[in-house]
Amino acid sequence: MKEWIQEKILNNISGGILFIKKGRVQYANPAAEKILNKSFAEMQGNSFAEIFIDYDENDDFNQVVLDSIVDHSNAHENIVQYFDGKNIKYFHIKSSALRDGTEKLGILILLDDITELMKLRGIELDLQKIQELNQQLRARNQQLKLEAETDKLTGLLNKKAMENLCADYLQSLENETAALYVIDLDHFKEANDTYGHQCGDMILQIFANSLQEIFSENACVGRFGGDEFVILLKNPADENFIVDKARAILQAAQDIFIEGMKIHITASIGAVNVSAAAEYEKIFALADKAVYFVKENGRNNFHINRN
């Protein structure tokens, strides 16, 4: 789409749009200027917290947006009160991280002025009602978030959720370490083809449950699809700890038992010991390379790389 068409759409859309990067406003469309009663020139390049400290009535609005800036891995939706210097308004706010793949570009804030709509519906505009509505929204958001981030078969995190989580965590490493495991189940396709999808599903569910037991604390466990699993272990004590966990994963795969199944399941594991902030794509590629090294050398083993 041509840039002038995109600009025309953004300039004519009725909802307000703010783009915030590193806590500073980088873009506001005309609707946002009108809704907030502030020009883009007033906002551009300035910190969000500095722009909207004019009135105490805006504390709730400020807090909602600041929370979404800090907790950028999740989407947020709220109804808030806002004072534009003349009138009290009520906004429906949606915020989410804007990404290019796993790279976080900033926070996108969508604003709708719902003051008149709420009046037309006969809703009493008071803080108690706002709190009740927000509680309902939070409950709905939590359920939608859970559904959007969960692999339905195993109950683990899905690929998208794991990629976002790993990217954010690995980029922010300072005085901590991490380990990323990539796991392929050996002979899974053979078992799935021989004994059917129901058997294949049982293999994946049994293995997923074992991984959750092994990494019950300080770790995130996800399924990338098929027989591939990814684990982010936060701040492991040392490399021996990483090795012990890898051995436990191998044992969990070997222990998979389904009556009547004669194919022996094992695992090929690649891991990376991460000692400093790094890009997720680079770390995943190192772990994936280690998986193929293991597969080429007999499977049923693990190999650890360092970033």
Short mmCIF file of C-alpha atoms in Angstrom, two decimals:
data_model
loop_
_atom_site.label_atom_id
_atom_site.label_comp_id
_atom_site.label_asym_id
_atom_site.label_seq_id
_atom_site.Cartn_x
_atom_site.Cartn_y
_atom_site.Cartn_z
CA MET A 1 0.00 0.00 0.00
CA LYS A 2 1.35 3.42 -0.93
CA GLU A 3 2.51 5.60 1.99
CA TRP A 4 0.13 8.47 1.13
CA ILE A 5 -2.82 6.06 1.30
CA GLN A 6 -1.70 4.77 4.69
CA GLU A 7 -1.29 8.35 5.93
CA LYS A 8 -4.75 9.29 4.63
CA ILE A 9 -6.32 6.36 6.46
CA LEU A 10 -4.57 7.22 9.74
CA ASN A 11 -5.52 10.89 9.41
CA ASN A 12 -9.20 10.15 8.81
CA ILE A 13 -9.84 7.27 11.18
CA SER A 14 -12.17 8.23 14.06
CA GLY A 15 -10.23 6.40 16.78
CA GLY A 16 -7.17 7.91 18.40
CA ILE A 17 -3.81 6.23 17.78
CA LEU A 18 -0.64 6.77 19.81
CA PHE A 19 2.68 5.06 19.16
CA ILE A 20 5.06 5.03 22.12
CA LYS A 21 8.66 3.85 22.00
CA LYS A 22 10.82 3.65 25.12
CA GLY A 23 8.20 5.60 27.03
CA ARG A 24 8.14 8.50 24.55
CA VAL A 25 5.37 9.46 22.12
CA GLN A 26 6.53 9.00 18.53
CA TYR A 27 3.21 9.37 16.71
CA ALA A 28 -0.32 10.67 17.32
CA ASN A 29 -3.00 10.83 14.64
CA PRO A 30 -5.42 13.81 14.39
CA ALA A 31 -8.16 11.89 16.23
CA ALA A 32 -5.81 11.36 19.19
CA GLU A 33 -4.98 15.08 19.21
CA LYS A 34 -8.69 15.93 19.33
CA ILE A 35 -9.58 13.32 21.95
CA LEU A 36 -6.71 14.27 24.25
CA ASN A 37 -6.91 18.01 23.52
CA LYS A 38 -3.17 18.08 22.91
CA SER A 39 -1.30 18.70 19.68
CA PHE A 40 1.20 16.23 18.32
CA ALA A 41 3.82 18.98 18.61
CA GLU A 42 3.22 19.03 22.39
CA MET A 43 3.61 15.26 22.63
CA GLN A 44 6.24 14.32 20.06
CA GLY A 45 9.43 12.93 21.56
CA ASN A 46 8.34 13.62 25.13
CA SER A 47 7.88 11.06 27.85
CA PHE A 48 4.29 9.97 28.34
CA ALA A 49 4.52 10.54 32.09
CA GLU A 50 5.60 14.17 31.55
CA ILE A 51 2.89 14.97 28.99
CA PHE A 52 -0.11 13.97 31.08
CA ILE A 53 0.72 15.16 34.60
CA ASP A 54 -1.41 18.30 34.24
CA TYR A 55 -4.40 17.11 36.26
CA ASP A 56 -4.93 14.74 39.17
CA GLU A 57 -8.09 13.47 37.46
CA ASN A 58 -5.85 11.76 34.89
CA ASP A 59 -3.99 9.55 37.36
CA ASP A 60 -6.02 6.47 36.33
CA PHE A 61 -5.45 7.14 32.62
CA ASN A 62 -1.73 7.63 33.18
CA GLN A 63 -1.40 4.47 35.24
CA VAL A 64 -3.15 2.31 32.66
CA VAL A 65 -0.86 3.47 29.86
CA LEU A 66 2.28 3.25 32.00
CA ASP A 67 1.34 -0.30 32.99
CA SER A 68 1.04 -1.27 29.34
CA ILE A 69 4.46 0.29 28.61
CA VAL A 70 6.08 -1.69 31.43
CA ASP A 71 4.15 -4.93 30.74
CA HIS A 72 4.61 -4.78 26.99
CA SER A 73 4.36 -8.54 26.49
CA ASN A 74 0.60 -8.48 27.09
CA ALA A 75 -2.37 -6.68 25.56
CA HIS A 76 -4.37 -4.38 27.83
CA GLU A 77 -7.94 -3.09 27.67
CA ASN A 78 -9.48 -0.60 30.11
CA ILE A 79 -12.05 2.13 30.55
CA VAL A 80 -10.61 5.26 32.18
CA GLN A 81 -11.55 8.80 33.15
CA TYR A 82 -9.72 11.69 31.47
CA PHE A 83 -9.82 15.46 31.99
CA ASP A 84 -8.78 17.46 28.93
CA GLY A 85 -8.67 20.82 30.72
CA LYS A 86 -12.32 21.59 29.99
CA ASN A 87 -14.38 18.41 30.26
CA ILE A 88 -14.33 15.04 31.96
CA LYS A 89 -14.26 12.28 29.36
CA TYR A 90 -14.29 8.50 29.41
CA PHE A 91 -12.02 6.47 27.16
CA HIS A 92 -11.97 2.89 26.04
CA ILE A 93 -8.25 2.09 25.76
CA LYS A 94 -6.60 -0.87 24.06
CA SER A 95 -2.85 -1.30 24.07
CA SER A 96 -0.47 -3.91 22.71
CA ALA A 97 3.13 -4.33 21.70
CA LEU A 98 3.93 -3.59 18.06
CA ARG A 99 6.40 -6.14 16.73
CA ASP A 100 8.30 -6.99 13.60
CA GLY A 101 8.66 -10.74 14.04
CA THR A 102 10.08 -11.06 17.56
CA GLU A 103 11.60 -7.56 17.55
CA LYS A 104 9.63 -5.16 19.74
CA LEU A 105 9.12 -1.83 17.97
CA GLY A 106 7.07 -0.08 20.67
CA ILE A 107 3.58 0.20 22.17
CA LEU A 108 0.44 0.95 20.18
CA ILE A 109 -2.36 2.72 22.09
CA LEU A 110 -5.88 2.87 20.62
CA LEU A 111 -8.27 5.44 22.13
CA ASP A 112 -12.04 5.72 21.76
CA ASP A 113 -13.99 8.52 23.44
CA ILE A 114 -17.05 6.68 24.79
CA THR A 115 -18.46 9.49 26.95
CA GLU A 116 -21.56 10.09 24.84
CA LEU A 117 -22.06 6.39 24.16
CA MET A 118 -22.14 5.63 27.87
CA LYS A 119 -24.59 8.45 28.48
CA LEU A 120 -26.87 7.18 25.71
CA ARG A 121 -26.86 3.75 27.30
CA GLY A 122 -27.83 5.26 30.62
CA ILE A 123 -24.69 4.16 32.40
CA GLU A 124 -23.93 6.22 35.45
CA LEU A 125 -20.49 7.70 35.04
CA ASP A 126 -18.82 7.19 38.39
CA LEU A 127 -15.55 5.64 39.47
CA GLN A 128 -17.25 2.61 41.02
CA LYS A 129 -18.92 1.77 37.70
CA ILE A 130 -15.61 2.25 35.91
CA GLN A 131 -13.93 -0.18 38.31
CA GLU A 132 -16.67 -2.77 37.78
CA LEU A 133 -16.38 -2.49 34.00
CA ASN A 134 -12.60 -2.80 34.18
CA GLN A 135 -12.87 -5.90 36.36
CA GLN A 136 -15.06 -7.48 33.70
CA LEU A 137 -12.63 -6.45 30.97
CA ARG A 138 -9.65 -7.82 32.91
CA ALA A 139 -11.38 -11.16 33.44
CA ARG A 140 -12.24 -11.37 29.74
CA ASN A 141 -8.73 -10.29 28.73
CA GLN A 142 -7.15 -12.90 30.99
CA GLN A 143 -9.27 -15.65 29.45
CA LEU A 144 -8.54 -14.48 25.89
CA LYS A 145 -4.83 -14.18 26.70
CA LEU A 146 -4.79 -17.69 28.12
CA GLU A 147 -6.51 -19.10 25.05
CA ALA A 148 -4.27 -17.16 22.66
CA GLU A 149 -1.05 -18.29 24.36
CA THR A 150 -1.85 -21.94 25.10
CA ASP A 151 -1.21 -25.03 22.99
CA LYS A 152 -4.59 -26.77 23.09
CA LEU A 153 -3.25 -30.34 23.05
CA THR A 154 -0.64 -30.10 25.81
CA GLY A 155 -1.62 -27.03 27.81
CA LEU A 156 1.89 -25.63 27.36
CA LEU A 157 2.65 -22.20 25.94
CA ASN A 158 2.33 -22.09 22.16
CA LYS A 159 4.99 -21.01 19.66
CA LYS A 160 4.03 -17.33 19.45
CA ALA A 161 3.81 -16.91 23.22
CA MET A 162 7.19 -18.60 23.74
CA GLU A 163 8.87 -16.55 21.03
CA ASN A 164 7.64 -13.28 22.54
CA LEU A 165 8.52 -14.31 26.08
CA CYS A 166 12.00 -15.55 25.14
CA ALA A 167 12.74 -12.48 23.03
CA ASP A 168 11.80 -10.09 25.84
CA TYR A 169 13.65 -12.02 28.54
CA LEU A 170 16.88 -12.65 26.63
CA GLN A 171 17.12 -9.04 25.45
CA SER A 172 16.75 -7.75 29.01
CA LEU A 173 19.37 -9.98 30.67
CA GLU A 174 21.75 -7.97 32.84
CA ASN A 175 23.05 -9.69 35.96
CA GLU A 176 21.27 -12.96 35.30
CA THR A 177 21.78 -15.95 33.01
CA ALA A 178 19.48 -18.27 31.09
CA ALA A 179 19.39 -21.54 29.20
CA LEU A 180 17.32 -22.26 26.11
CA TYR A 181 16.50 -25.87 25.24
CA VAL A 182 15.14 -27.07 21.91
CA ILE A 183 13.86 -30.65 21.97
CA ASP A 184 12.84 -33.03 19.18
CA LEU A 185 11.27 -36.39 20.01
CA ASP A 186 13.03 -39.18 18.13
CA HIS A 187 10.83 -41.75 16.34
CA PHE A 188 7.66 -39.75 17.04
CA LYS A 189 6.61 -39.65 13.37
CA GLU A 190 7.10 -43.40 13.08
CA ALA A 191 4.95 -44.02 16.16
CA ASN A 192 2.31 -41.55 15.00
CA ASP A 193 2.13 -43.12 11.52
CA THR A 194 2.15 -46.70 12.85
CA TYR A 195 -0.27 -46.42 15.78
CA GLY A 196 -2.36 -43.42 14.77
CA HIS A 197 -2.85 -39.81 15.83
CA GLN A 198 -4.47 -40.74 19.12
CA CYS A 199 -1.31 -42.52 20.16
CA GLY A 200 0.76 -39.59 18.91
CA ASP A 201 -1.33 -37.17 20.96
CA MET A 202 -0.85 -39.32 24.07
CA ILE A 203 2.94 -39.30 23.55
CA LEU A 204 2.98 -35.52 23.35
CA GLN A 205 0.73 -35.10 26.39
CA ILE A 206 2.75 -37.53 28.54
CA PHE A 207 6.00 -35.81 27.57
CA ALA A 208 4.54 -32.33 28.14
CA ASN A 209 3.43 -33.32 31.65
CA SER A 210 6.92 -34.64 32.39
CA LEU A 211 8.52 -31.39 31.21
CA GLN A 212 6.24 -29.38 33.52
CA GLU A 213 7.33 -31.54 36.45
CA ILE A 214 11.02 -31.24 35.59
CA PHE A 215 10.78 -27.46 35.13
CA SER A 216 8.27 -26.71 37.87
CA GLU A 217 10.02 -23.48 38.91
CA ASN A 218 11.74 -20.55 37.22
CA ALA A 219 11.14 -21.78 33.69
CA CYS A 220 8.72 -21.47 30.76
CA VAL A 221 7.81 -24.54 28.74
CA GLY A 222 6.30 -24.42 25.27
CA ARG A 223 5.38 -26.58 22.30
CA PHE A 224 6.34 -25.25 18.89
CA GLY A 225 4.19 -27.74 17.02
CA GLY A 226 4.66 -31.36 15.96
CA ASP A 227 7.17 -33.02 18.27
CA GLU A 228 9.26 -29.90 18.93
CA PHE A 229 9.39 -28.33 22.40
CA VAL A 230 11.23 -25.26 23.69
CA ILE A 231 12.14 -24.43 27.28
CA LEU A 232 13.49 -21.19 28.72
CA LEU A 233 15.25 -21.79 32.04
CA LYS A 234 15.76 -18.54 33.95
CA ASN A 235 18.93 -17.95 35.94
CA PRO A 236 20.22 -21.53 36.27
CA ALA A 237 22.71 -22.04 39.11
CA ASP A 238 25.51 -23.22 36.78
CA GLU A 239 26.16 -25.38 33.73
CA ASN A 240 25.93 -28.55 35.82
CA PHE A 241 22.34 -27.60 36.59
CA ILE A 242 21.64 -27.15 32.86
CA VAL A 243 23.17 -30.58 32.19
CA ASP A 244 21.12 -32.22 34.96
CA LYS A 245 17.92 -30.85 33.46
CA ALA A 246 18.92 -32.11 30.00
CA ARG A 247 19.48 -35.60 31.43
CA ALA A 248 16.08 -35.45 33.12
CA ILE A 249 14.48 -34.59 29.76
CA LEU A 250 16.20 -37.56 28.12
CA GLN A 251 14.91 -39.85 30.86
CA ALA A 252 11.38 -38.45 30.54
CA ALA A 253 11.34 -39.29 26.81
CA GLN A 254 12.69 -42.80 27.44
CA ASP A 255 10.02 -43.38 30.12
CA ILE A 256 7.09 -42.73 27.75
CA PHE A 257 4.97 -45.88 27.82
CA ILE A 258 1.76 -46.61 25.94
CA GLU A 259 0.37 -50.12 26.06
CA GLY A 260 0.84 -51.95 22.77
CA MET A 261 3.38 -49.48 21.38
CA LYS A 262 6.68 -51.17 20.55
CA ILE A 263 8.49 -48.12 19.17
CA HIS A 264 10.95 -46.67 21.69
CA ILE A 265 10.75 -42.87 22.00
CA THR A 266 13.88 -40.87 22.81
CA ALA A 267 14.85 -37.20 22.55
CA SER A 268 17.47 -35.10 20.80
CA ILE A 269 18.22 -31.94 22.76
CA GLY A 270 20.10 -28.79 21.88
CA ALA A 271 20.72 -26.18 24.54
CA VAL A 272 22.45 -22.83 24.85
CA ASN A 273 23.96 -21.43 28.03
CA VAL A 274 23.18 -17.70 27.79
CA SER A 275 25.42 -15.48 29.94
CA ALA A 276 24.57 -12.02 28.57
CA ALA A 277 21.79 -10.15 26.79
CA ALA A 278 21.24 -11.64 23.33
CA GLU A 279 18.82 -11.80 20.42
CA TYR A 280 16.38 -14.67 20.66
CA GLU A 281 16.77 -15.63 16.98
CA LYS A 282 20.51 -16.09 17.44
CA ILE A 283 20.11 -18.19 20.57
CA PHE A 284 17.37 -20.34 19.03
CA ALA A 285 19.54 -20.95 15.94
CA LEU A 286 22.43 -22.12 18.17
CA ALA A 287 20.14 -24.49 20.07
CA ASP A 288 18.58 -25.79 16.86
CA LYS A 289 22.04 -26.40 15.42
CA ALA A 290 22.90 -28.41 18.53
CA VAL A 291 19.76 -30.55 17.99
CA TYR A 292 20.90 -31.48 14.49
CA PHE A 293 24.39 -32.26 15.79
CA VAL A 294 22.81 -34.74 18.22
CA LYS A 295 20.61 -36.28 15.52
CA GLU A 296 23.57 -36.74 13.21
CA ASN A 297 25.46 -38.49 16.00
CA GLY A 298 22.96 -41.16 17.01
CA ARG A 299 20.12 -39.22 18.73
CA ASN A 300 19.02 -39.82 22.35
CA ASN A 301 21.49 -37.26 23.68
CA PHE A 302 22.08 -33.56 24.27
CA HIS A 303 24.60 -30.95 23.23
CA ILE A 304 25.16 -27.55 24.85
CA ASN A 305 26.43 -24.45 23.02
CA ARG A 306 27.35 -21.08 24.51
CA ASN A 307 26.41 -17.65 23.17
#
